[in-house]
Amino acid sequence: MDTNLIITSGCKYIDIDAYASAIAYRELLKKQGTAATASTLATPNRSIPPLILNLKYHLDPAEAPDNAKYIVLDTSNPEFFDKRVTAENLVEIIDHHTGFEGYWQSQKEVKIEIEFIGSVCTIIFERIIASNRVDVLDNDLCKLLIAGILDNTLNLKSSITTDRDRAAYEKLIEIGKISPDWGAEYFAACEAEILKDLETAIKDDIKIEKVGVLPEVIGQIVVQDVNNFAVDEMKTVFKEYPEWLMNVISLKDGKSYLYFGGDGVQNRLEELFSQQCKVDGLLVLDHFLLRKQIMKLARQ
Ligand SMILES: [Mn+2]
C-alpha cells in the first residue's frame, strides 16, 4: 500500500492491547480515507496466541519509507518507542500509562490522548463509534478489541477498569454478535501458551524502567492459581539482574504475589505497601494490582 503513515507501539514486546488497537486504528483510518499500516519491530508476547493470529486481521510487514510518520499506541515513554520512531517523525500518541502526560503536553506538534483507563482498545473503539464507522467492526475485529480489553483489565475485574471499558466490551459483544464465551476461550489460549514455556512468557513481558523505590526490572504474569506457578523456574529468569520484582496475579484468590530479589528491596517494598513480608522474598497483597498500578503508586 502506498502510505507513509505507520501505527506502532513499544520497542521490546507488544501485547494484545497494542496489537489489537493498532490493527483496529488502521482499519478505522482506512475507512476514513487515510491509508495507514500497522507494524512493529518488537516481539508479540504470549497474550497473542494462535487463536488471535488465526483471525483474518494481521499486522503489516515492518517496512518503512524514508518519509514515514508514526502513531504510537499503548506507550508514552519515548525511551521505549519502536526503534523507527524519532522526535521528528512522531505525529500522535494514544496511551493509558502514566508518567509522561506532562512532557507530551509541552510537545505541541504531537497529537496526544493519554487517559488512565483499562485499555487502549477501549479508546480506539470509542473513536470508531464517534466517527460513525461502526461498519468497520466485523466479527473478527470485535474479537480482537474484546481480547485487548479483557487482557488489560483482567476480565474487567482489575480496579483500573472504567465504565468506558465495560461499555466498550458490552457493545463489541453486541455489534460483532460474539459469544460471551469468547473471553474464556481467549484466556485459555493464553494460559496454554504460558504453560508451554513459562521462561519465555516471563521474558517477553519484562519492563526495565526505574520508578521510585521499585527495582528497575519488573515482570508480570497472570495465572489461574498461584499454587500451580513454578516459582523456581521464574527465578532463573531474573538471575542476571541485581534486583527485580515479579508480579504474579492469581485470579483464583484475587491477589498479587510480589516475588522479588536484591539488597534492600524488601524494606523498600514493605514501606511502599505499608505491609510486612510473612516470608522473605515475597509480599502478598490482599487484592491484585497490575504492574502499571504498582508503578503509578511508586511515582506518587
Ligand atoms: Mn495496554
CSV table of C-alpha atoms and ligand atoms in Angstrom, one decimal:
chain,number,residue,atom,x,y,z
A,1,MET,CA,0.0,0.0,0.0
A,2,ASP,CA,1.2,3.5,-0.9
A,3,THR,CA,1.3,5.1,2.5
A,4,ASN,CA,3.8,6.7,4.8
A,5,LEU,CA,1.6,6.6,8.0
A,6,ILE,CA,2.6,3.8,10.3
A,7,ILE,CA,0.9,2.8,13.5
A,8,THR,CA,3.2,1.1,16.0
A,9,SER,CA,3.9,0.7,19.7
A,10,GLY,CA,6.8,-0.2,22.1
A,11,CYS,CA,10.3,-1.5,21.2
A,12,LYS,CA,10.7,-4.7,23.3
A,13,TYR,CA,7.5,-6.7,23.1
A,14,ILE,CA,3.9,-5.9,22.3
A,15,ASP,CA,0.8,-7.3,23.9
A,16,ILE,CA,-2.7,-7.9,22.7
A,17,ASP,CA,-3.8,-4.3,23.6
A,18,ALA,CA,-1.2,-2.8,21.4
A,19,TYR,CA,-1.7,-5.4,18.7
A,20,ALA,CA,-5.5,-5.2,18.5
A,21,SER,CA,-5.7,-1.4,18.9
A,22,ALA,CA,-3.1,-0.8,16.1
A,23,ILE,CA,-5.0,-3.1,13.7
A,24,ALA,CA,-8.3,-1.5,14.6
A,25,TYR,CA,-7.0,2.0,14.3
A,26,ARG,CA,-5.5,1.2,10.9
A,27,GLU,CA,-9.0,-0.2,9.7
A,28,LEU,CA,-10.7,3.0,11.0
A,29,LEU,CA,-8.2,5.3,9.3
A,30,LYS,CA,-8.6,3.3,6.0
A,31,LYS,CA,-12.4,3.7,6.2
A,32,GLN,CA,-11.9,7.4,6.7
A,33,GLY,CA,-9.8,7.6,3.6
A,34,THR,CA,-6.4,7.8,5.3
A,35,ALA,CA,-4.1,4.9,4.2
A,36,ALA,CA,-2.0,3.6,7.1
A,37,THR,CA,-0.2,0.4,8.0
A,38,ALA,CA,0.3,-1.2,11.4
A,39,SER,CA,3.6,-2.8,12.2
A,40,THR,CA,6.2,-3.4,14.9
A,41,LEU,CA,9.9,-4.3,15.3
A,42,ALA,CA,9.0,-5.8,18.7
A,43,THR,CA,8.1,-9.4,19.6
A,44,PRO,CA,4.5,-10.2,20.1
A,45,ASN,CA,4.2,-11.7,23.6
A,46,ARG,CA,2.2,-14.6,25.0
A,47,SER,CA,-1.0,-12.5,25.1
A,48,ILE,CA,-1.2,-13.0,21.3
A,49,PRO,CA,-1.8,-16.8,21.0
A,50,PRO,CA,-2.5,-18.7,17.7
A,51,LEU,CA,-6.3,-18.2,18.4
A,52,ILE,CA,-5.7,-14.5,17.8
A,53,LEU,CA,-3.2,-15.0,14.9
A,54,ASN,CA,-5.7,-17.1,13.1
A,55,LEU,CA,-8.2,-14.3,12.9
A,56,LYS,CA,-8.4,-12.6,9.5
A,57,TYR,CA,-6.6,-9.4,10.6
A,58,HIS,CA,-2.8,-9.1,10.9
A,59,LEU,CA,0.0,-6.6,11.3
A,60,ASP,CA,1.7,-5.4,8.2
A,61,PRO,CA,5.4,-6.1,7.4
A,62,ALA,CA,7.6,-3.6,9.2
A,63,GLU,CA,8.9,-1.9,6.1
A,64,ALA,CA,9.1,1.9,6.4
A,65,PRO,CA,9.5,4.5,3.7
A,66,ASP,CA,12.1,7.3,4.4
A,67,ASN,CA,9.4,9.9,5.0
A,68,ALA,CA,7.3,7.7,7.3
A,69,LYS,CA,5.2,9.3,10.1
A,70,TYR,CA,4.4,7.4,13.2
A,71,ILE,CA,1.4,6.9,15.5
A,72,VAL,CA,2.4,5.2,18.8
A,73,LEU,CA,-0.2,3.3,20.8
A,74,ASP,CA,0.0,1.8,24.3
A,75,THR,CA,3.2,3.5,25.5
A,76,SER,CA,4.1,7.2,26.0
A,77,ASN,CA,7.6,6.8,27.4
A,78,PRO,CA,9.8,7.9,24.5
A,79,GLU,CA,12.7,5.6,25.7
A,80,PHE,CA,10.5,2.6,24.8
A,81,PHE,CA,9.1,3.6,21.4
A,82,ASP,CA,9.5,1.3,18.4
A,83,LYS,CA,13.1,2.0,17.2
A,84,ARG,CA,11.9,3.6,14.0
A,85,VAL,CA,10.1,6.4,15.9
A,86,THR,CA,12.0,9.7,16.4
A,87,ALA,CA,11.1,13.2,17.8
A,88,GLU,CA,10.8,14.4,14.1
A,89,ASN,CA,8.6,11.6,12.7
A,90,LEU,CA,6.1,11.2,15.5
A,91,VAL,CA,2.6,12.6,14.9
A,92,GLU,CA,0.3,11.0,17.5
A,93,ILE,CA,0.3,9.1,20.8
A,94,ILE,CA,-2.7,7.2,22.4
A,95,ASP,CA,-1.8,5.6,25.7
A,96,HIS,CA,-3.1,4.6,29.1
A,97,HIS,CA,0.1,4.6,31.2
A,98,THR,CA,1.0,7.5,33.5
A,99,GLY,CA,4.3,9.3,33.8
A,100,PHE,CA,4.7,11.2,30.6
A,101,GLU,CA,1.5,13.2,30.2
A,102,GLY,CA,3.1,16.5,31.3
A,103,TYR,CA,6.0,16.0,28.9
A,104,TRP,CA,3.8,15.4,25.9
A,105,GLN,CA,1.5,18.3,26.8
A,106,SER,CA,4.5,20.6,26.2
A,107,GLN,CA,5.2,19.0,22.8
A,108,LYS,CA,2.5,20.8,20.8
A,109,GLU,CA,3.2,19.3,17.4
A,110,VAL,CA,2.2,15.7,18.6
A,111,LYS,CA,-1.5,14.8,19.0
A,112,ILE,CA,-2.0,13.2,22.4
A,113,GLU,CA,-4.6,11.2,24.2
A,114,ILE,CA,-3.4,9.7,27.4
A,115,GLU,CA,-6.0,8.5,29.8
A,116,PHE,CA,-5.7,6.1,32.8
A,117,ILE,CA,-8.4,3.7,31.7
A,118,GLY,CA,-8.4,-0.1,31.2
A,119,SER,CA,-7.1,-0.4,27.7
A,120,VAL,CA,-6.2,1.4,24.5
A,121,CYS,CA,-8.6,-0.8,22.7
A,122,THR,CA,-11.4,1.0,24.5
A,123,ILE,CA,-10.2,4.4,23.2
A,124,ILE,CA,-10.0,3.1,19.7
A,125,PHE,CA,-13.5,1.5,19.9
A,126,GLU,CA,-14.8,4.9,21.1
A,127,ARG,CA,-13.2,6.7,18.2
A,128,ILE,CA,-14.8,4.2,15.8
A,129,ILE,CA,-18.2,5.0,17.3
A,130,ALA,CA,-17.6,8.7,17.4
A,131,SER,CA,-16.6,8.7,13.7
A,132,ASN,CA,-19.8,6.8,12.8
A,133,ARG,CA,-17.8,3.9,11.4
A,134,VAL,CA,-19.4,1.0,13.2
A,135,ASP,CA,-19.2,-0.7,9.8
A,136,VAL,CA,-15.5,-1.5,10.3
A,137,LEU,CA,-16.5,-3.6,13.3
A,138,ASP,CA,-16.9,-7.1,11.8
A,139,ASN,CA,-16.8,-10.2,13.8
A,140,ASP,CA,-13.0,-10.7,13.8
A,141,LEU,CA,-12.2,-7.0,14.6
A,142,CYS,CA,-14.7,-7.2,17.5
A,143,LYS,CA,-13.0,-10.3,18.8
A,144,LEU,CA,-9.6,-8.6,18.6
A,145,LEU,CA,-10.7,-5.5,20.5
A,146,ILE,CA,-12.5,-7.6,23.2
A,147,ALA,CA,-9.4,-9.7,23.8
A,148,GLY,CA,-7.4,-6.4,24.3
A,149,ILE,CA,-9.9,-5.0,26.7
A,150,LEU,CA,-10.2,-8.3,28.7
A,151,ASP,CA,-6.5,-8.9,28.9
A,152,ASN,CA,-5.6,-5.4,30.0
A,153,THR,CA,-8.4,-5.2,32.6
A,154,LEU,CA,-8.1,-8.8,33.8
A,155,ASN,CA,-11.5,-9.8,32.6
A,156,LEU,CA,-12.9,-6.4,33.7
A,157,LYS,CA,-12.0,-7.3,37.3
A,158,SER,CA,-9.0,-5.0,37.7
A,159,SER,CA,-9.6,-1.8,39.6
A,160,ILE,CA,-8.3,0.2,36.6
A,161,THR,CA,-11.4,-0.9,34.7
A,162,THR,CA,-13.7,2.0,34.0
A,163,ASP,CA,-17.3,2.2,32.9
A,164,ARG,CA,-16.0,3.1,29.5
A,165,ASP,CA,-14.2,-0.3,29.3
A,166,ARG,CA,-17.3,-2.2,30.4
A,167,ALA,CA,-19.5,-0.3,27.9
A,168,ALA,CA,-17.0,-0.9,25.1
A,169,TYR,CA,-16.9,-4.6,25.9
A,170,GLU,CA,-20.8,-4.9,26.0
A,171,LYS,CA,-21.2,-3.0,22.7
A,172,LEU,CA,-18.5,-5.1,21.0
A,173,ILE,CA,-20.2,-8.3,22.0
A,174,GLU,CA,-23.5,-7.0,20.6
A,175,ILE,CA,-22.1,-5.4,17.4
A,176,GLY,CA,-20.0,-8.4,16.5
A,177,LYS,CA,-22.5,-11.0,17.7
A,178,ILE,CA,-19.7,-12.5,19.7
A,179,SER,CA,-20.4,-15.4,22.0
A,180,PRO,CA,-19.9,-14.5,25.7
A,181,ASP,CA,-17.6,-17.5,25.8
A,182,TRP,CA,-15.0,-15.7,23.7
A,183,GLY,CA,-13.3,-14.2,26.7
A,184,ALA,CA,-12.8,-17.6,28.4
A,185,GLU,CA,-11.6,-19.1,25.1
A,186,TYR,CA,-9.1,-16.4,24.7
A,187,PHE,CA,-7.8,-16.7,28.3
A,188,ALA,CA,-7.5,-20.4,28.0
A,189,ALA,CA,-5.4,-20.0,24.8
A,190,CYS,CA,-3.1,-17.6,26.5
A,191,GLU,CA,-2.7,-19.9,29.5
A,192,ALA,CA,-1.8,-22.8,27.2
A,193,GLU,CA,1.0,-20.7,25.6
A,194,ILE,CA,2.4,-19.7,29.0
A,195,LEU,CA,2.4,-23.2,30.3
A,196,LYS,CA,4.2,-24.4,27.2
A,197,ASP,CA,7.2,-22.2,28.0
A,198,LEU,CA,7.0,-20.2,31.3
A,199,GLU,CA,10.5,-18.7,31.0
A,200,THR,CA,9.8,-17.2,27.6
A,201,ALA,CA,6.4,-15.9,28.7
A,202,ILE,CA,8.0,-14.1,31.6
A,203,LYS,CA,11.0,-12.8,29.5
A,204,ASP,CA,8.6,-11.4,26.8
A,205,ASP,CA,6.8,-9.3,29.4
A,206,ILE,CA,9.6,-7.7,31.5
A,207,LYS,CA,9.7,-3.9,31.9
A,208,ILE,CA,13.0,-2.3,32.6
A,209,GLU,CA,12.3,1.2,33.9
A,210,LYS,CA,13.5,2.8,37.1
A,211,VAL,CA,10.5,4.1,39.0
A,212,GLY,CA,10.7,5.4,42.6
A,213,VAL,CA,11.8,2.7,45.1
A,214,LEU,CA,10.9,-0.2,42.8
A,215,PRO,CA,13.5,-2.5,41.4
A,216,GLU,CA,14.3,-1.5,37.8
A,217,VAL,CA,13.3,-4.9,36.4
A,218,ILE,CA,9.6,-5.8,36.8
A,219,GLY,CA,7.9,-8.9,35.4
A,220,GLN,CA,4.2,-9.7,35.4
A,221,ILE,CA,2.2,-12.8,34.8
A,222,VAL,CA,-1.5,-13.7,35.2
A,223,VAL,CA,-2.2,-17.3,36.4
A,224,GLN,CA,-5.4,-19.0,37.4
A,225,ASP,CA,-3.9,-20.3,40.6
A,226,VAL,CA,-0.6,-19.3,42.2
A,227,ASN,CA,-0.2,-22.8,43.7
A,228,ASN,CA,0.5,-24.1,40.2
A,229,PHE,CA,3.0,-21.4,39.5
A,230,ALA,CA,6.6,-22.6,39.1
A,231,VAL,CA,8.4,-20.2,41.4
A,232,ASP,CA,11.9,-21.7,40.9
A,233,GLU,CA,11.6,-21.6,37.1
A,234,MET,CA,10.5,-18.0,37.4
A,235,LYS,CA,13.5,-17.1,39.5
A,236,THR,CA,16.0,-18.4,36.9
A,237,VAL,CA,14.7,-15.6,34.5
A,238,PHE,CA,15.9,-13.0,37.0
A,239,LYS,CA,19.3,-14.5,37.9
A,240,GLU,CA,21.1,-11.9,35.7
A,241,TYR,CA,19.6,-8.9,37.4
A,242,PRO,CA,20.9,-7.4,40.7
A,243,GLU,CA,17.3,-6.5,41.8
A,244,TRP,CA,14.0,-7.5,40.4
A,245,LEU,CA,10.2,-7.7,41.1
A,246,MET,CA,7.8,-10.2,39.7
A,247,ASN,CA,4.0,-9.5,40.0
A,248,VAL,CA,2.2,-12.9,39.9
A,249,ILE,CA,-1.5,-12.1,39.6
A,250,SER,CA,-3.6,-15.1,40.9
A,251,LEU,CA,-7.1,-14.9,39.6
A,252,LYS,CA,-8.5,-17.6,41.8
A,253,ASP,CA,-7.9,-15.7,45.1
A,254,GLY,CA,-7.7,-12.2,43.5
A,255,LYS,CA,-4.3,-11.4,44.9
A,256,SER,CA,-0.9,-10.1,43.7
A,257,TYR,CA,2.1,-12.2,44.8
A,258,LEU,CA,5.1,-10.0,44.6
A,259,TYR,CA,8.3,-12.1,44.4
A,260,PHE,CA,11.5,-10.1,44.5
A,261,GLY,CA,15.2,-10.2,44.9
A,262,GLY,CA,18.1,-7.8,45.6
A,263,ASP,CA,19.6,-6.0,48.6
A,264,GLY,CA,17.2,-3.7,50.4
A,265,VAL,CA,14.3,-4.4,48.1
A,266,GLN,CA,12.3,-6.0,50.9
A,267,ASN,CA,12.5,-2.9,53.1
A,268,ARG,CA,11.6,-0.6,50.2
A,269,LEU,CA,8.5,-2.7,49.2
A,270,GLU,CA,7.3,-3.1,52.8
A,271,GLU,CA,7.4,0.7,53.2
A,272,LEU,CA,5.7,1.3,49.8
A,273,PHE,CA,2.9,-1.0,50.6
A,274,SER,CA,2.8,-0.4,54.4
A,275,GLN,CA,2.9,-4.1,55.0
A,276,GLN,CA,5.4,-6.7,56.3
A,277,CYS,CA,6.5,-9.8,54.4
A,278,LYS,CA,5.5,-13.0,56.0
A,279,VAL,CA,8.2,-14.9,54.1
A,280,ASP,CA,11.5,-13.4,52.9
A,281,GLY,CA,11.3,-12.5,49.2
A,282,LEU,CA,7.5,-12.5,48.9
A,283,LEU,CA,5.0,-9.8,49.6
A,284,VAL,CA,1.3,-10.9,49.2
A,285,LEU,CA,-1.2,-8.1,48.6
A,286,ASP,CA,-4.8,-8.8,49.6
A,287,HIS,CA,-6.0,-7.7,46.2
A,288,PHE,CA,-4.4,-7.8,42.8
A,289,LEU,CA,-2.6,-4.8,41.3
A,290,LEU,CA,-1.4,-4.5,37.7
A,291,ARG,CA,2.2,-3.5,37.1
A,292,LYS,CA,1.1,-0.1,35.8
A,293,GLN,CA,-0.8,0.5,39.1
A,294,ILE,CA,2.3,-0.5,41.1
A,295,MET,CA,4.4,1.8,39.1
A,296,LYS,CA,1.9,4.6,39.5
A,297,LEU,CA,1.9,4.1,43.2
A,298,ALA,CA,5.7,4.3,43.3
A,299,ARG,CA,5.7,7.5,41.3
A,300,GLN,CA,3.4,9.3,43.8
B,1,MN,MN,-2.4,-1.5,27.3
